[in-house]
XYZ file of C-alpha atoms in Angstrom:
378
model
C -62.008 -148.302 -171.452
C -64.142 -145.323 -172.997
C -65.043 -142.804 -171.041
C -68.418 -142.046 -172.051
C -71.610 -144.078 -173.756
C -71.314 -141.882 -176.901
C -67.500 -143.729 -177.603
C -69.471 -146.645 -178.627
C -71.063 -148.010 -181.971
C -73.276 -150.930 -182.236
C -75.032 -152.569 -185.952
C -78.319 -151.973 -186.337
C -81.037 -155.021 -187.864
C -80.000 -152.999 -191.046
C -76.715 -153.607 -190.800
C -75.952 -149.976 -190.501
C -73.091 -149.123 -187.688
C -74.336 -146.504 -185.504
C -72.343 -144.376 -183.541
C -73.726 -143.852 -180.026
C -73.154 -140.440 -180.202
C -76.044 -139.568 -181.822
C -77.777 -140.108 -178.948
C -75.899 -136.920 -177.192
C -78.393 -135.219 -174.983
C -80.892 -137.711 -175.439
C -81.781 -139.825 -172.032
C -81.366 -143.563 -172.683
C -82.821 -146.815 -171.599
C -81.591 -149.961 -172.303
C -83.776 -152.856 -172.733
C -85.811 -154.851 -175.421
C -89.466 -153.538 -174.365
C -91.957 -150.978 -176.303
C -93.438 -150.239 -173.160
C -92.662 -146.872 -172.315
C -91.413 -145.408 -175.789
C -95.394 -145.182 -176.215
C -95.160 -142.712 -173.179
C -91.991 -140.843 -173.706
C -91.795 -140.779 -177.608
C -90.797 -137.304 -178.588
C -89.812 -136.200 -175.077
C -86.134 -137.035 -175.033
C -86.097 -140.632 -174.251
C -84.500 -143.279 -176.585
C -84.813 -146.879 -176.251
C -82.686 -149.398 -177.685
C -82.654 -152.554 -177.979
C -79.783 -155.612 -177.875
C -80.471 -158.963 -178.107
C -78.763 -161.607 -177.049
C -78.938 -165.639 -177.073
C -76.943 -166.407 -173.857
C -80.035 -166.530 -171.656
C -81.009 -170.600 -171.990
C -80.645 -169.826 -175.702
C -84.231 -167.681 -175.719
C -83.159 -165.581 -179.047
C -81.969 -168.446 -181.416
C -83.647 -166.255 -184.602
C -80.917 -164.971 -186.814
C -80.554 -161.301 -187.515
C -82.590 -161.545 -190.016
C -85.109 -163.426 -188.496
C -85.587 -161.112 -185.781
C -88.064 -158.242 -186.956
C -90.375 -161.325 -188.607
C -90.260 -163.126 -185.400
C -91.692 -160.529 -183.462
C -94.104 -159.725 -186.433
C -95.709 -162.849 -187.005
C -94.597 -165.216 -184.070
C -94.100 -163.687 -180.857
C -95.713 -161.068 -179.697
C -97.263 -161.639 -183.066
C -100.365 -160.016 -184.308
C -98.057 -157.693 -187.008
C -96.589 -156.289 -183.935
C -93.665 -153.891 -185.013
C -90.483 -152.436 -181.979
C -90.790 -148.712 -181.682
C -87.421 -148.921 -179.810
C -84.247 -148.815 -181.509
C -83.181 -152.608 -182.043
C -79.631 -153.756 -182.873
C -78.302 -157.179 -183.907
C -77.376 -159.525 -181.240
C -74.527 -158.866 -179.121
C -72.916 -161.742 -176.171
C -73.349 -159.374 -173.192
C -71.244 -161.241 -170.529
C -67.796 -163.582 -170.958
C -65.015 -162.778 -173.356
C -66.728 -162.102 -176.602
C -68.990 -159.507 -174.728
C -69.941 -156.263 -176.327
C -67.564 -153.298 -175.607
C -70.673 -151.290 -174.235
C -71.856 -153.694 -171.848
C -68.244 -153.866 -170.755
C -68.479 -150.755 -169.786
C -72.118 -150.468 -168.029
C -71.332 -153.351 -165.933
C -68.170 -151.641 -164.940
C -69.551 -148.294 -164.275
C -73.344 -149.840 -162.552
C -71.877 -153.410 -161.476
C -75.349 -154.739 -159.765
C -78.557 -153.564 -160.087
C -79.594 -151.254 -157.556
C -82.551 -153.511 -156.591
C -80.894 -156.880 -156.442
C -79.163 -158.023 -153.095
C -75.186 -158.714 -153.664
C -75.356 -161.804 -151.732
C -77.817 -163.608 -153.851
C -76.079 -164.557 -157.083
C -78.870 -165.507 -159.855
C -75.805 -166.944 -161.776
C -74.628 -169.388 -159.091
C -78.568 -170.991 -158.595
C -78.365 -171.559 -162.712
C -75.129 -172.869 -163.403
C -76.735 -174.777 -166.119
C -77.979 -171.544 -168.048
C -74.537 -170.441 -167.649
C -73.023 -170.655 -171.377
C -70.088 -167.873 -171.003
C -66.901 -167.417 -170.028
C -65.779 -166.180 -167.587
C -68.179 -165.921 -164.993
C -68.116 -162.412 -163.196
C -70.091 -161.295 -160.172
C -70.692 -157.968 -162.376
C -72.509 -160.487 -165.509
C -75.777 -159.901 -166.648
C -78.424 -162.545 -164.790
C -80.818 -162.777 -167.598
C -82.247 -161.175 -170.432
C -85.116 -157.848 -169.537
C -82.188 -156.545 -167.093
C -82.033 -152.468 -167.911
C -79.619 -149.735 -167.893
C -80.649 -146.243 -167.706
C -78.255 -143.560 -168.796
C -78.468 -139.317 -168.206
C -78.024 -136.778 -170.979
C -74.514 -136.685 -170.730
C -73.639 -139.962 -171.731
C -73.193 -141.115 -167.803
C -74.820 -144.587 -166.784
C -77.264 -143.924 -164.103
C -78.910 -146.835 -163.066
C -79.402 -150.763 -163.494
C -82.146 -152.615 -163.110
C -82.617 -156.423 -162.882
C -85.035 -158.549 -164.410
C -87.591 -158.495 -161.925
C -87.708 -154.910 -161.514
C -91.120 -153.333 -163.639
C -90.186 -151.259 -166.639
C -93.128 -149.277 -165.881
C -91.592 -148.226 -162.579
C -88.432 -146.829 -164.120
C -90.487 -144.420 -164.961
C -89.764 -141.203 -162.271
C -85.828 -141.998 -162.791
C -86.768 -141.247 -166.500
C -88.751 -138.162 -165.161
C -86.036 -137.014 -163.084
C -83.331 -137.257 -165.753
C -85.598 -135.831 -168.587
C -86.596 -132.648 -166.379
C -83.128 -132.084 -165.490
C -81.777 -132.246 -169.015
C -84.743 -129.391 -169.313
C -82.937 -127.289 -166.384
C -79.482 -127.815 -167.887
C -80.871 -126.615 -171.618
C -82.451 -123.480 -169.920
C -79.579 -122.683 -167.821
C -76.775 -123.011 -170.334
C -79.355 -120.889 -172.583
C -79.909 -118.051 -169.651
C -75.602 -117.981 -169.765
C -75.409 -117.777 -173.622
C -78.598 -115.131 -173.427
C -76.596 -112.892 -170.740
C -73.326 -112.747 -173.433
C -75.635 -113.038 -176.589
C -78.338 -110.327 -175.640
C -76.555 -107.481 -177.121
C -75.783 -109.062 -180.334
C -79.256 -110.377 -180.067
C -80.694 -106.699 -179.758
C -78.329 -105.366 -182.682
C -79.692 -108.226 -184.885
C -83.302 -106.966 -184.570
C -82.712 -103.827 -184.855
C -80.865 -104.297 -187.838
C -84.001 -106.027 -189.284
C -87.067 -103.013 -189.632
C -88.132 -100.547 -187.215
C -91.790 -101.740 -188.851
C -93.845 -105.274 -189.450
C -93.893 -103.999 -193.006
C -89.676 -104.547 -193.404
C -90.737 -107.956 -193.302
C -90.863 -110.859 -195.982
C -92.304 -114.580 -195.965
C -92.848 -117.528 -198.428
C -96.274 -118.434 -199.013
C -97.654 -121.959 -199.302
C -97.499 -120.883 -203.200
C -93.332 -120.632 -202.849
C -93.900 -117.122 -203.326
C -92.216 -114.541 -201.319
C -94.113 -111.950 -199.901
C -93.775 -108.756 -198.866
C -95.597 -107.264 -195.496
C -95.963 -103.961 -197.132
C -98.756 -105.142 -198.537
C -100.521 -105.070 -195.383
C -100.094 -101.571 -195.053
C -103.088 -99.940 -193.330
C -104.372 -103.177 -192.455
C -105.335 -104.502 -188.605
C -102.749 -107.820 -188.918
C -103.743 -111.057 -186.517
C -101.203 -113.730 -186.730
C -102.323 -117.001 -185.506
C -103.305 -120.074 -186.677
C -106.938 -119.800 -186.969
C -109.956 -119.219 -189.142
C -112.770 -117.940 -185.924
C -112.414 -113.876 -186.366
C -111.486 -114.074 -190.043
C -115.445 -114.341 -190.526
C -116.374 -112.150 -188.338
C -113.922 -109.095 -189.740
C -113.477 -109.990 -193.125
C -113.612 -107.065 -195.645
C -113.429 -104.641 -192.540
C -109.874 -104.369 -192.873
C -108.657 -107.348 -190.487
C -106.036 -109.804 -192.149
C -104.851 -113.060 -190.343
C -101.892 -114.734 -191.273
C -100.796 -118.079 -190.494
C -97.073 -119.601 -189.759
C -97.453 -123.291 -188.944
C -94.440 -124.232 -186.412
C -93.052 -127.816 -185.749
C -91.022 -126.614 -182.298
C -93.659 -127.512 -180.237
C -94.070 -131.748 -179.718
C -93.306 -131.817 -183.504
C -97.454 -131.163 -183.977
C -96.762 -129.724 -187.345
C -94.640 -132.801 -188.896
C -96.165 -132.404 -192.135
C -94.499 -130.540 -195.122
C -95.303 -127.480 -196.687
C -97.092 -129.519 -199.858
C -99.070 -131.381 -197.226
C -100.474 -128.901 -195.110
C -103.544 -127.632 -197.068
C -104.468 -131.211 -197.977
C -103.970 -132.018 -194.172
C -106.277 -129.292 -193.293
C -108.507 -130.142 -196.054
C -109.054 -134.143 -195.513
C -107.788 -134.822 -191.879
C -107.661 -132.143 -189.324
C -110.057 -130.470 -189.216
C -111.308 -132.676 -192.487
C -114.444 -132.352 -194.360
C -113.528 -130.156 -196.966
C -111.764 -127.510 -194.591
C -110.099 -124.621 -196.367
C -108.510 -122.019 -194.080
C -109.706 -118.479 -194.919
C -106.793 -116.884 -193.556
C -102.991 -116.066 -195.324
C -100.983 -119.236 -195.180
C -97.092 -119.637 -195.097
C -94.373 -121.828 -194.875
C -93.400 -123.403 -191.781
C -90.983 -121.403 -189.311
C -88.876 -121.374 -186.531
C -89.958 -119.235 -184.088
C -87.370 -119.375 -181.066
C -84.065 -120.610 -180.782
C -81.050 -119.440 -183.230
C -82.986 -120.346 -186.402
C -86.359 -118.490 -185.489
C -87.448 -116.355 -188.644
C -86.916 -112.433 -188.246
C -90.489 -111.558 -188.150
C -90.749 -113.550 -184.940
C -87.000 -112.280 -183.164
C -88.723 -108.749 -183.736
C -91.990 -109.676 -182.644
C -90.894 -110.776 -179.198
C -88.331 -108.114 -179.179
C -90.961 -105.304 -178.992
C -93.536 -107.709 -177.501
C -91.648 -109.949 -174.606
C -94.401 -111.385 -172.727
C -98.025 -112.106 -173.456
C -100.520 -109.582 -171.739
C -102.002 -112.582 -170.138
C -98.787 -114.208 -168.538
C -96.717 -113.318 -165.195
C -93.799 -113.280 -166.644
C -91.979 -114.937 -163.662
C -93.532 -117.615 -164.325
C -92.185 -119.876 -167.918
C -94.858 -122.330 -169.544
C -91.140 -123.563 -170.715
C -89.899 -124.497 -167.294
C -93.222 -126.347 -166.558
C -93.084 -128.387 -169.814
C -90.845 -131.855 -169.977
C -86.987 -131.552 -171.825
C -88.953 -133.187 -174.671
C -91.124 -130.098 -175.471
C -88.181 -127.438 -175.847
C -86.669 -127.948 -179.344
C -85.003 -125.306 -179.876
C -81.686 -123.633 -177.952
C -80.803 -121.335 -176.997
C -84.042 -120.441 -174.846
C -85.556 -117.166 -173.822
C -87.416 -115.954 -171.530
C -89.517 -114.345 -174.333
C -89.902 -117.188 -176.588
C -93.178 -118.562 -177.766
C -94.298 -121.381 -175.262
C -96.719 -123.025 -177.621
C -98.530 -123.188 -180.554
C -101.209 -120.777 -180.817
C -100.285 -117.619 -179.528
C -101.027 -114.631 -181.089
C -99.678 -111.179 -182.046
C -101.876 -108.185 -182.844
C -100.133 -105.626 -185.220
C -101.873 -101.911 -185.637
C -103.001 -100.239 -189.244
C -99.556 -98.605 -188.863
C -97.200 -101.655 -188.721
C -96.710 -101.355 -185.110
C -97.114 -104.622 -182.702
C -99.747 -103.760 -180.438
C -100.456 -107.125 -178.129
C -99.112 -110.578 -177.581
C -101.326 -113.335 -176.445
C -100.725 -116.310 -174.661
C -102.001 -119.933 -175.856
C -104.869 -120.193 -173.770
C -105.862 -116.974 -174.347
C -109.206 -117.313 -176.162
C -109.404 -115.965 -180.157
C -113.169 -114.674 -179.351
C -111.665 -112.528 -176.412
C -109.264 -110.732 -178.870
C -112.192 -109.027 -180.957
C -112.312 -106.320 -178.394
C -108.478 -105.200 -179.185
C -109.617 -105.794 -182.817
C -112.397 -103.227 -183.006
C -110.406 -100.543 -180.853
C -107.811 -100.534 -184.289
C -109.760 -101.191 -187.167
C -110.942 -97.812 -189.075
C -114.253 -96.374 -187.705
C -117.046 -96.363 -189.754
């Protein structure tokens, strides 16, 4: 018997095998429904889906048949599974799958069904397996719910709403987030040091710096010497202080609910024809997408939270990151300095030197004071 869910592989409806591990650190529902992947897509929940014909013979489609079946018959209406479906499997008897071996070992009855009341024995007609096992499935729509670390967690029978699986999917998901920043706070206590070294290594000034443009060009931040640099991701103040001897440059990030999932060749036409749309061309200095926490965060961004830890705006006991779901963090490891979301903001002075960091809610207009204190006087 395997000792965790990630021993096990299944074939997908492509006829790909996948190995479960894949899945490692993910949370993980089992059950053929769409309903909550809607809610918890991108937050660290997987769904997958197994079906099986040993239920009064309700999935009699093929492999093949399967994705067309639910497209054109039933739901219908060109419906298409965001879940994660596999070919059928016998769940229960001798030609069961390994995996559901295993689940009904570890989680034997639902939590919610009453051991003396056997579905199986009141429909010994429906009963085409063999052996019969007080352990078995009852009937197709039963769920199992398993943690982060591979470890089954709960079962659920038929009757039991997916909808109201939803705070054990909470629970696990937020303490998969406490696990990611505590293991992080252990690696930051050995890796600080090294950490410290690194930046230092990297410029004593914004101007050591280098990025690619959206051109592929690289380019050097001395060119922004004695120039008042914003970096953000927006066009407001650019208006208002251009030619004055502001420059704003932008570094779209996909760390934060994967909100930039576009590529670098799509951005400006994104910008341009669908958010904001109508034409929009962004005034300020465009680059390439970055990292900006975790171990692959670009330079510019380890040294800007080196000499800038916490926004001006923020108490910095208390982490936007530990208030957001597992699902927002992805990067590791995490630090207590890191960005918390897109849209913060880092003022640099005419002499290369980072002068403020501003939090995400903190509004653009409000910066312009900070702005006219370093720009040249007239």
């Amino acid at each position: 018997m395997s000792q965790s869910f990630y021993d096990f592989k299944a074939v997908n409806l492509k006829g790909e095998e996948v190995s479960f591990s894949k899945y490692k650190g993910k949370v993980v529902l089992i059950e053929n429904m769409n309903e909550l992947m809607e809610k918890y897509s991108g937050k660290g929940l997987v769904i997958l889906g197994f079906p099986c014909n040993q239920f009064g013979h309700q999935e009699n489609t093929s492999d093949d048949e399967i994705l067309n079946s639910l497209k054109y018959v039933r739901p219908g209406n060109g419906f298409v599974p965001k879940i994660e479906l596999f070919s059928k499997v016998s769940v229960n008897g001798d030609k069961a799958h390994p995996l559901f071996v295993y689940l009904k070992n570890k989680l034997p009855l639902p939590y919610d069904k009453d051991p003396s009341k056997a579905d199986l024995l009141m429909k010994s007609r429906e009963i085409l397996w063999n052996p019969v096992r007080r352990s078995d499935v009852a009937w197709n729509f039963e769920k199992f719910l398993i943690d982060s670390e591979g470890v089954p967690f709960q079962r659920y029978s038929r009757y039991f709403l997916t909808s109201e699986i939803a705070p054990d999917i909470e629970k696990l998901l937020m303490q998969t987030m406490l696990k990611c920043v505590q293991t992080s706070a252990v690696r930051l206590s050995s890796l600080q040091c090294f950490y410290r070294q690194q930046v230092r290594k990297m410029g004593q000034s914004f101007y050591d710096f280098k990025a690619v443009n959206l051109k592929g060009e690289e380019v050097s931040f001395s060119k922004y010497k004695g120039k008042v640099v914003l970096i953000e991701n927006m066009n407001e103040l650019m208006e208002k202080y251009s030619g004055k001897g502001l420059t704003i440059l932008g570094f779209p990030c996909n760390q934060f609910g994967h909100q930039e999932n576009t590529s670098d060749n799509e951005i400006l036409d994104s910008l341009k024809y669908v958010r904001p749309g109508k034409g929009f061309e962004p005034k300020i200095e465009m680059f390439c997408k970055v990292s900006v926490n975790g171990d692959e965060a670009h330079p510019l961004f380890l040294y800007l939270k080196e000499k800038l830890p916490h926004p001006l705006d923020k108490d910095p006991s208390n982490s936007d990151l530990l208030m957001k779901t597992a699902g927002d963090i992805l990067w590791s490891p995490v630090r207590r300095s890191d960005v918390s979301w897109n849209f913060e903001k880092f003022l640099i002075d005419s002499n290369g030197k980072p002068f403020q960091r501003y939090s995400w809610y903190f509004l653009t207009s409000d910066i312009a004071p900070d702005i006219e204190k370093l720009l040249p006087k007239n």
